DNA sequence: GTACTTTTGCTAACAACGTTAGGAAATATA
DNA sequence: TATATTTCCTAACGTTGTTAGCAAAAGTAC
């Protein structure tokens, strides 16, 4: 076969590539249908094959494995988040306003695109709803709440904000931990200790207003 | 059969209960061996059965299902965390010092007991190490870093802390989101907006020192 | 000690999963 | 028309969680 430009064979390979990409797109479409309705844990190669009306091995002609499909969505998720942030900051020029806009945009993105977010940060399996039923968790919140309450008493603040401060404290800690666990290996180094120290200082002084 | 105290039959049922609890304990022991060495995703009923030298269905006489075993560890994890926090705060009386001690204790607990922590917060499956290879993530950090840098320029701070502040910002946001996603349903309410606003205010003013 | 009941723990199966080998059928090339 | 290639399926392997049903052992009662 000659690779002459404008040859018929050229059109055939182009059509084939086009068809191949159509199948690939339909795989992603069917996969996302599953992810968005039943969660990413419920996505399976066999269900995708069923949905696109092809046999199972065809999927492996387009993706190396199941994880590669999910990785595609993870990337898509970050692209979507980046776009959202760009749009959110665009109306502002002052960095303070932009940071605030980013925070709100990030927050809304997470809950508007729940399934994307869970994929992006590897959130998943064990009892998502059962966590609330663990009595030990209440003990934990009590333990942290106590010094916060006492700090507020010292500075004459009202009780209503204690739960708020607990939330802030816990969120920050868990955020730091889980982000560090993703990029595993680098944890517990100087930078992290500085971030932690920086946060604690700010947190304490924030209560004593 | 009579339930007279000190009867022989009484001793039999007691021994049976003791033996049953021994099996239950050996299940948990074998399960934890798997979780701690290969991660909680690698734990399987069949591997446990193999390790304790019983057949598979025996496990279901002690636990309703696989999730129940993992839930046991989740509870154990929170108990361990609570004990750690109690010990950490004990040497101090001032709430400020206690809060600081809690933060460090929490941080160290997370990395000393990696598998517990991942279980407790439902962290898991998708490419934990592949996340670092996503190019879109760099775009994201760039987007957030930009206004932070400009804020620091405005206030005459040095560049070295910008990455630190980015880390703080990101951690806080992700922490809030993921903790809210666990207790799903309550999200995006007034309290969360207050926490978010509170954090942003503190974050911005923290940069302008 | 023998007959009956309960407990115990097994084999075997079901349904679903990711992944792959090997070959049949369709298509394109000479 | 014969050959080479691509496409795509059947069928299997080895996992997984979970359960039905039955054999053997242990305890109970006479």
Short mmCIF file of C-alpha atoms (C1' of nucleotides) in Angstrom, two decimals:
data_model
loop_
_atom_site.label_atom_id
_atom_site.label_comp_id
_atom_site.label_asym_id
_atom_site.label_seq_id
_atom_site.Cartn_x
_atom_site.Cartn_y
_atom_site.Cartn_z
CA UNK A 1 0.00 0.00 0.00
CA UNK A 2 1.21 3.46 -0.93
CA UNK A 3 0.73 6.42 1.33
CA UNK A 4 0.04 8.79 -1.51
CA UNK A 5 -1.93 11.84 -0.48
CA UNK A 6 -5.50 11.75 -1.65
CA UNK A 7 -5.40 8.01 -2.17
CA UNK A 8 -8.47 5.97 -1.42
CA UNK A 9 -6.59 3.93 1.16
CA UNK A 10 -5.92 7.17 2.98
CA UNK A 11 -9.64 7.77 3.35
CA UNK A 12 -10.14 4.28 4.65
CA UNK A 13 -7.61 4.62 7.44
CA UNK A 14 -9.10 7.98 8.28
CA UNK A 15 -12.56 6.53 8.48
CA UNK A 16 -11.24 3.70 10.61
CA UNK A 17 -9.59 6.12 12.97
CA UNK A 18 -12.76 8.14 13.12
CA UNK A 19 -14.79 5.05 13.92
CA UNK A 20 -12.26 4.00 16.51
CA UNK A 21 -12.54 7.36 18.21
CA UNK A 22 -16.29 7.09 18.13
CA UNK A 23 -16.10 3.83 20.02
CA UNK A 24 -13.65 5.37 22.45
CA UNK A 25 -15.98 8.26 23.02
CA UNK A 26 -18.94 5.95 23.54
CA UNK A 27 -16.92 4.02 26.12
CA UNK A 28 -16.22 7.20 28.04
CA UNK A 29 -19.82 8.27 27.68
CA UNK A 30 -21.19 4.99 29.00
CA UNK A 31 -18.58 4.92 31.76
CA UNK A 32 -19.48 8.41 32.89
CA UNK A 33 -23.14 7.52 32.88
CA UNK A 34 -22.33 4.80 35.39
CA UNK A 35 -19.97 6.93 37.47
CA UNK A 36 -22.33 9.86 37.73
CA UNK A 37 -25.39 7.80 38.61
CA UNK A 38 -24.01 4.97 40.75
CA UNK A 39 -20.62 6.24 41.87
CA UNK A 40 -17.20 5.33 40.54
CA UNK A 41 -17.10 2.12 42.57
CA UNK A 42 -20.03 0.78 40.57
CA UNK A 43 -18.40 1.32 37.21
CA UNK A 44 -17.37 -1.97 35.64
CA UNK A 45 -15.90 -3.00 32.31
CA UNK A 46 -18.73 -5.44 31.76
CA UNK A 47 -21.42 -2.84 32.33
CA UNK A 48 -19.72 -0.51 29.90
CA UNK A 49 -19.49 -3.26 27.29
CA UNK A 50 -23.16 -3.94 27.79
CA UNK A 51 -24.06 -0.30 27.36
CA UNK A 52 -22.08 0.28 24.17
CA UNK A 53 -23.22 -3.06 22.73
CA UNK A 54 -19.72 -4.38 22.18
CA UNK A 55 -17.97 -7.31 23.77
CA UNK A 56 -15.72 -6.82 26.77
CA UNK A 57 -12.25 -7.10 25.12
CA UNK A 58 -13.03 -4.23 22.75
CA UNK A 59 -12.67 -1.85 25.67
CA UNK A 60 -9.11 -3.01 26.14
CA UNK A 61 -8.33 -1.90 22.58
CA UNK A 62 -8.99 1.66 23.72
CA UNK A 63 -7.89 1.69 27.37
CA UNK A 64 -5.15 -0.24 29.04
CA UNK A 65 -7.32 -1.11 32.00
CA UNK A 66 -10.15 0.07 34.21
CA UNK A 67 -7.95 2.50 36.07
CA UNK A 68 -7.02 4.26 32.83
CA UNK A 69 -10.68 5.10 32.26
CA UNK A 70 -11.02 6.54 35.73
CA UNK A 71 -7.78 8.45 35.26
CA UNK A 72 -9.31 10.05 32.20
CA UNK A 73 -12.15 11.36 34.35
CA UNK A 74 -9.73 12.54 37.00
CA UNK A 75 -7.93 14.64 34.42
CA UNK A 76 -11.23 15.87 33.08
CA UNK A 77 -12.18 16.84 36.61
CA UNK A 78 -9.09 18.93 37.12
CA UNK A 79 -9.56 20.63 33.77
CA UNK A 80 -13.12 21.46 34.76
CA UNK A 81 -11.98 22.78 38.12
CA UNK A 82 -9.31 24.92 36.48
CA UNK A 83 -11.82 26.38 34.08
CA UNK A 84 -14.19 27.13 36.92
CA UNK A 85 -11.46 28.91 38.83
CA UNK A 86 -10.40 30.91 35.82
CA UNK A 87 -13.93 32.10 35.26
CA UNK A 88 -14.35 32.92 38.93
CA UNK A 89 -11.25 35.08 39.14
CA UNK A 90 -11.74 36.84 35.83
CA UNK A 91 -14.06 39.60 37.10
CA UNK A 92 -11.56 40.68 39.75
CA UNK A 93 -8.17 42.29 39.61
CA UNK A 94 -7.22 42.51 43.28
CA UNK A 95 -5.60 39.28 44.54
CA UNK A 96 -7.61 39.37 47.77
CA UNK A 97 -10.86 39.28 45.87
CA UNK A 98 -9.51 36.58 43.58
CA UNK A 99 -8.48 34.34 46.46
CA UNK A 100 -11.93 34.69 47.93
CA UNK A 101 -13.51 33.90 44.59
CA UNK A 102 -11.30 30.83 44.20
CA UNK A 103 -12.34 29.52 47.59
CA UNK A 104 -16.04 29.80 46.79
CA UNK A 105 -15.56 28.40 43.31
CA UNK A 106 -13.62 25.44 44.66
CA UNK A 107 -16.27 24.77 47.26
CA UNK A 108 -19.11 24.91 44.80
CA UNK A 109 -17.26 22.83 42.26
CA UNK A 110 -16.80 20.06 44.80
CA UNK A 111 -20.51 19.75 45.51
CA UNK A 112 -21.74 20.53 42.03
CA UNK A 113 -19.45 17.81 40.70
CA UNK A 114 -19.49 15.36 43.53
CA UNK A 115 -18.42 12.36 41.49
CA UNK A 116 -15.55 14.21 39.86
CA UNK A 117 -14.29 15.40 43.21
CA UNK A 118 -14.41 11.97 44.80
CA UNK A 119 -12.43 10.56 41.91
CA UNK A 120 -9.89 13.39 41.94
CA UNK A 121 -9.08 12.89 45.59
CA UNK A 122 -9.48 9.15 45.88
CA UNK A 123 -12.42 9.27 48.20
CA UNK A 124 -14.42 6.20 48.41
CA UNK A 125 -15.34 2.95 49.76
CA UNK A 126 -15.92 2.37 53.44
CA UNK A 127 -19.22 3.36 54.99
CA UNK A 128 -19.63 6.93 53.85
CA UNK A 129 -22.87 7.14 55.77
CA UNK A 130 -21.84 4.79 58.54
CA UNK A 131 -19.14 7.21 59.67
CA UNK A 132 -21.77 9.40 61.25
CA UNK A 133 -22.95 6.49 63.37
CA UNK A 134 -19.61 5.90 65.05
CA UNK A 135 -19.88 6.88 68.68
CA UNK A 136 -16.12 7.27 68.97
CA UNK A 137 -16.34 10.23 66.63
CA UNK A 138 -18.41 12.14 69.13
CA UNK A 139 -15.76 11.52 71.75
CA UNK A 140 -13.23 12.96 69.36
CA UNK A 141 -15.19 16.13 68.71
CA UNK A 142 -15.66 16.47 72.45
CA UNK A 143 -11.96 16.20 73.07
CA UNK A 144 -11.14 18.95 70.62
CA UNK A 145 -14.09 21.11 71.53
CA UNK A 146 -13.04 21.32 75.17
CA UNK A 147 -9.88 23.43 74.83
CA UNK A 148 -11.57 25.54 72.18
CA UNK A 149 -14.42 26.30 74.57
CA UNK A 150 -11.99 27.20 77.31
CA UNK A 151 -10.05 29.50 75.03
CA UNK A 152 -13.23 31.28 74.12
CA UNK A 153 -14.25 31.61 77.71
CA UNK A 154 -10.91 33.18 78.49
CA UNK A 155 -11.35 35.78 75.80
CA UNK A 156 -15.05 36.30 76.46
CA UNK A 157 -16.45 34.96 73.17
CA UNK A 158 -19.88 33.45 72.83
CA UNK A 159 -20.42 29.69 72.65
CA UNK A 160 -22.10 29.72 69.27
CA UNK A 161 -18.84 29.90 67.37
CA UNK A 162 -17.12 27.03 69.13
CA UNK A 163 -18.52 24.42 66.78
CA UNK A 164 -17.46 26.60 63.89
CA UNK A 165 -13.91 26.76 65.16
CA UNK A 166 -13.86 23.01 65.72
CA UNK A 167 -14.87 22.55 62.13
CA UNK A 168 -12.11 24.83 60.94
CA UNK A 169 -9.52 23.08 63.06
CA UNK A 170 -10.51 19.60 62.01
CA UNK A 171 -10.84 20.49 58.34
CA UNK A 172 -7.43 22.03 58.20
CA UNK A 173 -5.78 19.05 59.84
CA UNK A 174 -7.54 16.49 57.71
CA UNK A 175 -6.90 18.51 54.58
CA UNK A 176 -3.20 18.66 55.28
CA UNK A 177 -3.00 14.97 56.07
CA UNK A 178 -4.93 13.72 53.09
CA UNK A 179 -3.18 15.92 50.59
CA UNK A 180 0.13 14.79 52.00
CA UNK A 181 -0.90 11.17 51.82
CA UNK A 182 -1.59 11.49 48.11
CA UNK A 183 1.93 12.71 47.33
CA UNK A 184 3.23 10.11 49.71
CA UNK A 185 6.84 10.12 50.79
CA UNK A 186 7.31 13.84 51.26
CA UNK A 187 5.29 13.94 54.45
CA UNK A 188 6.47 15.06 57.83
CA UNK A 189 9.18 17.25 56.41
CA UNK A 190 10.08 20.81 57.26
CA UNK A 191 7.56 22.44 54.96
CA UNK A 192 4.67 20.56 56.50
CA UNK A 193 5.78 21.45 59.98
CA UNK A 194 5.93 25.08 58.95
CA UNK A 195 2.44 24.95 57.46
CA UNK A 196 1.17 23.27 60.59
CA UNK A 197 2.82 25.76 62.89
CA UNK A 198 1.61 28.63 60.74
CA UNK A 199 -1.93 27.34 60.90
CA UNK A 200 -1.95 26.74 64.65
CA UNK A 201 -0.67 30.21 65.31
CA UNK A 202 -3.30 31.71 63.08
CA UNK A 203 -6.03 29.53 64.51
CA UNK A 204 -5.30 30.43 68.11
CA UNK A 205 -4.97 34.13 67.44
CA UNK A 206 -8.17 33.93 65.39
CA UNK A 207 -10.12 32.73 68.40
CA UNK A 208 -8.81 35.41 70.69
CA UNK A 209 -10.28 38.26 68.70
CA UNK B 1 -31.62 -27.97 80.51
CA UNK B 2 -31.59 -26.01 83.74
CA UNK B 3 -29.78 -22.73 84.12
CA UNK B 4 -28.76 -23.41 87.70
CA UNK B 5 -25.71 -21.47 88.75
CA UNK B 6 -22.61 -23.60 88.96
CA UNK B 7 -24.16 -26.29 86.76
CA UNK B 8 -21.97 -28.16 84.31
CA UNK B 9 -24.04 -26.94 81.36
CA UNK B 10 -23.25 -23.41 82.46
CA UNK B 11 -19.55 -24.11 82.08
CA UNK B 12 -20.08 -25.55 78.64
CA UNK B 13 -21.87 -22.53 77.27
CA UNK B 14 -19.20 -20.34 78.80
CA UNK B 15 -16.44 -22.33 77.18
CA UNK B 16 -18.29 -22.18 73.88
CA UNK B 17 -18.62 -18.44 74.14
CA UNK B 18 -14.96 -18.19 75.01
CA UNK B 19 -14.00 -20.30 72.01
CA UNK B 20 -16.29 -18.28 69.78
CA UNK B 21 -14.63 -15.09 70.93
CA UNK B 22 -11.24 -16.62 70.29
CA UNK B 23 -12.21 -17.27 66.69
CA UNK B 24 -13.60 -13.78 66.41
CA UNK B 25 -10.36 -12.37 67.74
CA UNK B 26 -8.31 -14.47 65.35
CA UNK B 27 -10.42 -13.18 62.47
CA UNK B 28 -9.70 -9.60 63.47
CA UNK B 29 -6.06 -10.42 63.98
CA UNK B 30 -5.67 -12.02 60.56
CA UNK B 31 -7.67 -9.25 58.95
CA UNK B 32 -5.50 -6.58 60.51
CA UNK B 33 -2.39 -8.39 59.39
CA UNK B 34 -3.67 -8.04 55.83
CA UNK B 35 -4.82 -4.44 56.22
CA UNK B 36 -1.60 -3.24 57.79
CA UNK B 37 0.69 -4.94 55.30
CA UNK B 38 -1.19 -4.73 52.01
CA UNK B 39 -3.75 -1.99 52.58
CA UNK B 40 -7.43 -2.33 53.34
CA UNK B 41 -8.32 -2.86 49.69
CA UNK B 42 -6.34 -6.10 49.74
CA UNK B 43 -8.22 -7.57 52.66
CA UNK B 44 -10.52 -10.37 51.55
CA UNK B 45 -12.73 -12.86 53.34
CA UNK B 46 -11.00 -15.75 51.65
CA UNK B 47 -7.55 -14.62 52.69
CA UNK B 48 -8.75 -14.30 56.27
CA UNK B 49 -10.29 -17.77 56.17
CA UNK B 50 -7.02 -19.10 54.83
CA UNK B 51 -5.02 -17.45 57.59
CA UNK B 52 -7.19 -18.64 60.48
CA UNK B 53 -7.49 -22.14 58.98
CA UNK B 54 -11.26 -22.13 58.89
CA UNK B 55 -13.61 -22.23 55.94
CA UNK B 56 -15.06 -19.06 54.51
CA UNK B 57 -18.63 -19.19 55.93
CA UNK B 58 -17.34 -19.35 59.50
CA UNK B 59 -16.41 -15.70 59.22
CA UNK B 60 -20.03 -14.84 58.56
CA UNK B 61 -20.96 -16.37 61.93
CA UNK B 62 -18.94 -13.60 63.55
CA UNK B 63 -19.38 -10.65 61.21
CA UNK B 64 -22.31 -9.72 59.06
CA UNK B 65 -20.13 -8.93 56.09
CA UNK B 66 -16.76 -7.63 55.02
CA UNK B 67 -17.69 -4.03 55.75
CA UNK B 68 -18.46 -4.91 59.37
CA UNK B 69 -14.88 -6.05 59.84
CA UNK B 70 -13.53 -2.83 58.40
CA UNK B 71 -15.96 -0.84 60.54
CA UNK B 72 -14.48 -2.53 63.59
CA UNK B 73 -11.08 -1.18 62.61
CA UNK B 74 -12.51 2.25 61.96
CA UNK B 75 -13.86 2.35 65.48
CA UNK B 76 -10.59 1.04 66.82
CA UNK B 77 -8.82 3.79 64.91
CA UNK B 78 -10.90 6.52 66.48
CA UNK B 79 -10.40 5.04 69.93
CA UNK B 80 -6.67 5.02 69.32
CA UNK B 81 -6.76 8.60 68.10
CA UNK B 82 -8.76 9.68 71.12
CA UNK B 83 -6.29 8.03 73.48
CA UNK B 84 -3.41 9.67 71.68
CA UNK B 85 -5.04 13.07 72.00
CA UNK B 86 -5.80 12.55 75.67
CA UNK B 87 -2.20 11.66 76.38
CA UNK B 88 -0.97 14.61 74.36
CA UNK B 89 -3.07 17.17 76.20
CA UNK B 90 -2.51 15.74 79.66
CA UNK B 91 0.80 17.53 80.38
CA UNK B 92 -0.77 20.94 79.69
CA UNK B 93 -3.38 23.01 81.44
CA UNK B 94 -3.63 26.07 79.20
CA UNK B 95 -6.04 25.54 76.28
CA UNK B 96 -3.66 27.18 73.81
CA UNK B 97 -0.96 24.66 74.57
CA UNK B 98 -3.50 21.85 74.45
CA UNK B 99 -4.76 22.85 71.02
CA UNK B 100 -1.24 22.92 69.73
CA UNK B 101 -0.54 19.52 71.26
CA UNK B 102 -3.70 18.11 69.68
CA UNK B 103 -2.67 19.33 66.27
CA UNK B 104 0.73 17.67 66.45
CA UNK B 105 -0.72 14.50 67.97
CA UNK B 106 -3.32 14.30 65.21
CA UNK B 107 -0.71 14.81 62.55
CA UNK B 108 1.61 12.19 63.94
CA UNK B 109 -1.21 9.73 64.49
CA UNK B 110 -2.18 9.97 60.84
CA UNK B 111 1.26 9.00 59.58
CA UNK B 112 2.14 6.60 62.38
CA UNK B 113 -1.11 4.77 61.71
CA UNK B 114 -1.48 5.26 58.01
CA UNK B 115 -3.82 2.31 57.47
CA UNK B 116 -6.11 3.30 60.31
CA UNK B 117 -6.35 6.82 59.02
CA UNK B 118 -7.16 5.78 55.46
CA UNK B 119 -9.90 3.55 56.77
CA UNK B 120 -11.31 6.20 59.11
CA UNK B 121 -11.68 8.75 56.34
CA UNK B 122 -12.52 6.49 53.45
CA UNK B 123 -9.41 7.20 51.49
CA UNK B 124 -8.59 4.75 48.88
CA UNK B 125 -8.63 3.38 45.52
CA UNK B 126 -7.75 5.43 42.49
CA UNK B 127 -4.11 6.05 41.64
CA UNK B 128 -2.70 7.34 44.89
CA UNK B 129 0.66 7.72 43.22
CA UNK B 130 -0.68 8.56 39.78
CA UNK B 131 -2.21 11.77 41.11
CA UNK B 132 1.22 13.35 41.16
CA UNK B 133 1.61 12.63 37.46
CA UNK B 134 -1.44 14.58 36.39
CA UNK B 135 -0.32 17.66 34.53
CA UNK B 136 -3.62 19.38 35.17
CA UNK B 137 -2.75 19.48 38.83
CA UNK B 138 0.19 21.73 38.15
CA UNK B 139 -2.09 24.09 36.31
CA UNK B 140 -4.30 24.16 39.36
CA UNK B 141 -1.49 25.00 41.74
CA UNK B 142 -0.37 27.67 39.33
CA UNK B 143 -3.80 29.23 39.26
CA UNK B 144 -3.98 29.47 43.03
CA UNK B 145 -0.36 30.43 43.47
CA UNK B 146 -0.73 33.49 41.28
CA UNK B 147 -2.96 35.66 43.48
CA UNK B 148 -1.07 34.50 46.55
CA UNK B 149 2.18 35.68 45.01
CA UNK B 150 0.65 39.00 44.13
CA UNK B 151 -0.70 39.48 47.62
CA UNK B 152 2.73 38.84 49.04
CA UNK B 153 4.33 41.23 46.61
CA UNK B 154 1.89 43.90 47.70
CA UNK B 155 2.80 43.46 51.33
CA UNK B 156 6.51 42.98 50.71
CA UNK B 157 6.83 39.35 51.80
CA UNK B 158 9.47 37.02 50.40
CA UNK B 159 8.62 34.36 47.82
CA UNK B 160 9.71 31.39 49.91
CA UNK B 161 6.45 31.29 51.85
CA UNK B 162 4.14 31.34 48.85
CA UNK B 163 4.18 27.58 48.44
CA UNK B 164 3.52 27.27 52.14
CA UNK B 165 0.48 29.49 51.89
CA UNK B 166 -0.77 27.58 48.86
CA UNK B 167 -0.53 24.40 50.88
CA UNK B 168 -2.50 25.93 53.72
CA UNK B 169 -5.17 27.22 51.41
CA UNK B 170 -5.60 23.98 49.53
CA UNK B 171 -5.53 21.84 52.66
CA UNK B 172 -8.20 23.85 54.34
CA UNK B 173 -10.50 23.73 51.35
CA UNK B 174 -10.06 20.03 50.75
CA UNK B 175 -10.42 19.30 54.44
CA UNK B 176 -13.72 21.15 54.64
CA UNK B 177 -15.03 19.50 51.50
CA UNK B 178 -14.11 15.95 52.39
CA UNK B 179 -15.37 16.15 55.94
CA UNK B 180 -18.61 17.58 54.66
CA UNK B 181 -18.92 14.85 52.07
CA UNK B 182 -18.74 12.19 54.76
CA UNK B 183 -21.69 13.59 56.69
CA UNK B 184 -23.43 14.13 53.42
CA UNK B 185 -26.61 16.11 53.24
CA UNK B 186 -25.70 18.88 55.63
CA UNK B 187 -23.33 20.53 53.18
CA UNK B 188 -23.56 24.02 51.81
CA UNK B 189 -25.52 25.30 54.75
CA UNK B 190 -25.00 28.42 56.80
CA UNK B 191 -22.43 26.94 59.16
CA UNK B 192 -20.18 25.88 56.32
CA UNK B 193 -20.38 29.27 54.71
CA UNK B 194 -19.43 30.84 58.01
CA UNK B 195 -16.45 28.51 58.40
CA UNK B 196 -15.39 29.25 54.87
CA UNK B 197 -15.72 33.00 55.29
CA UNK B 198 -13.93 32.82 58.60
CA UNK B 199 -11.07 30.92 57.05
CA UNK B 200 -10.70 33.20 54.04
CA UNK B 201 -10.59 36.25 56.24
CA UNK B 202 -7.94 34.69 58.44
CA UNK B 203 -5.97 33.43 55.49
CA UNK B 204 -5.79 36.80 53.76
CA UNK B 205 -4.93 38.71 56.88
CA UNK B 206 -2.33 36.04 57.69
CA UNK B 207 -0.49 36.74 54.45
CA UNK B 208 -0.43 40.49 54.98
CA UNK B 209 1.64 40.29 58.16
"C1'" DG C 1 -26.07 -46.21 76.49
"C1'" DT C 2 -29.30 -44.72 73.15
"C1'" DA C 3 -32.33 -41.40 70.79
"C1'" DC C 4 -33.03 -36.57 69.97
"C1'" DT C 5 -31.68 -31.71 69.34
"C1'" DT C 6 -28.55 -28.23 68.71
"C1'" DT C 7 -24.38 -26.34 67.32
"C1'" DT C 8 -20.58 -26.23 64.29
"C1'" DG C 9 -18.13 -25.94 60.12
"C1'" DC C 10 -17.66 -27.74 55.71
"C1'" DT C 11 -18.36 -28.22 50.37
"C1'" DA C 12 -20.19 -26.26 46.62
"C1'" DA C 13 -22.36 -23.08 44.31
"C1'" DC C 14 -24.07 -18.23 42.53
"C1'" DA C 15 -23.23 -13.96 40.60
"C1'" DA C 16 -20.15 -10.52 39.63
"C1'" DC C 17 -15.51 -8.72 38.81
"C1'" DG C 18 -10.78 -7.52 35.75
"C1'" DT C 19 -8.12 -9.39 32.32
"C1'" DT C 20 -6.37 -12.19 28.44
"C1'" DA C 21 -5.65 -16.04 24.93
"C1'" DG C 22 -7.10 -17.67 20.64
"C1'" DG C 23 -9.69 -17.92 16.84
"C1'" DA C 24 -13.59 -16.67 13.51
"C1'" DA C 25 -15.39 -13.35 10.51
"C1'" DA C 26 -15.12 -9.23 8.06
"C1'" DT C 27 -12.38 -6.12 5.57
"C1'" DA C 28 -8.66 -4.30 2.88
"C1'" DT C 29 -4.63 -5.18 -0.27
"C1'" DA C 30 -2.13 -7.38 -4.07
"C1'" DT D 1 -9.24 -14.37 -6.52
"C1'" DA D 2 -5.79 -15.23 -3.04
"C1'" DT D 3 -3.31 -13.12 0.82
"C1'" DA D 4 -2.75 -10.10 4.69
"C1'" DT D 5 -4.75 -7.43 8.13
"C1'" DT D 6 -7.81 -5.62 11.14
"C1'" DT D 7 -11.90 -6.22 14.03
"C1'" DC D 8 -14.33 -8.36 17.38
"C1'" DC D 9 -16.25 -12.31 19.82
"C1'" DT D 10 -16.37 -16.61 22.64
"C1'" DA D 11 -14.53 -18.68 26.35
"C1'" DA D 12 -11.74 -19.08 29.86
"C1'" DC D 13 -8.73 -17.99 34.29
"C1'" DG D 14 -8.50 -16.36 38.65
"C1'" DT D 15 -10.35 -13.38 41.66
"C1'" DT D 16 -14.09 -11.33 44.68
"C1'" DG D 17 -18.48 -11.31 48.49
"C1'" DT D 18 -22.15 -14.08 49.94
"C1'" DT D 19 -25.26 -18.00 50.86
"C1'" DA D 20 -27.75 -22.61 50.67
"C1'" DG D 21 -27.58 -27.08 52.22
"C1'" DC D 22 -25.79 -30.82 54.36
"C1'" DA D 23 -22.55 -33.85 57.21
"C1'" DA D 24 -20.35 -34.42 61.47
"C1'" DA D 25 -19.66 -33.37 66.06
"C1'" DA D 26 -21.28 -32.08 70.56
"C1'" DG D 27 -24.53 -31.57 74.00
"C1'" DT D 28 -29.12 -33.10 76.24
"C1'" DA D 29 -32.60 -36.22 77.97
"C1'" DC D 30 -34.37 -40.57 78.98
#
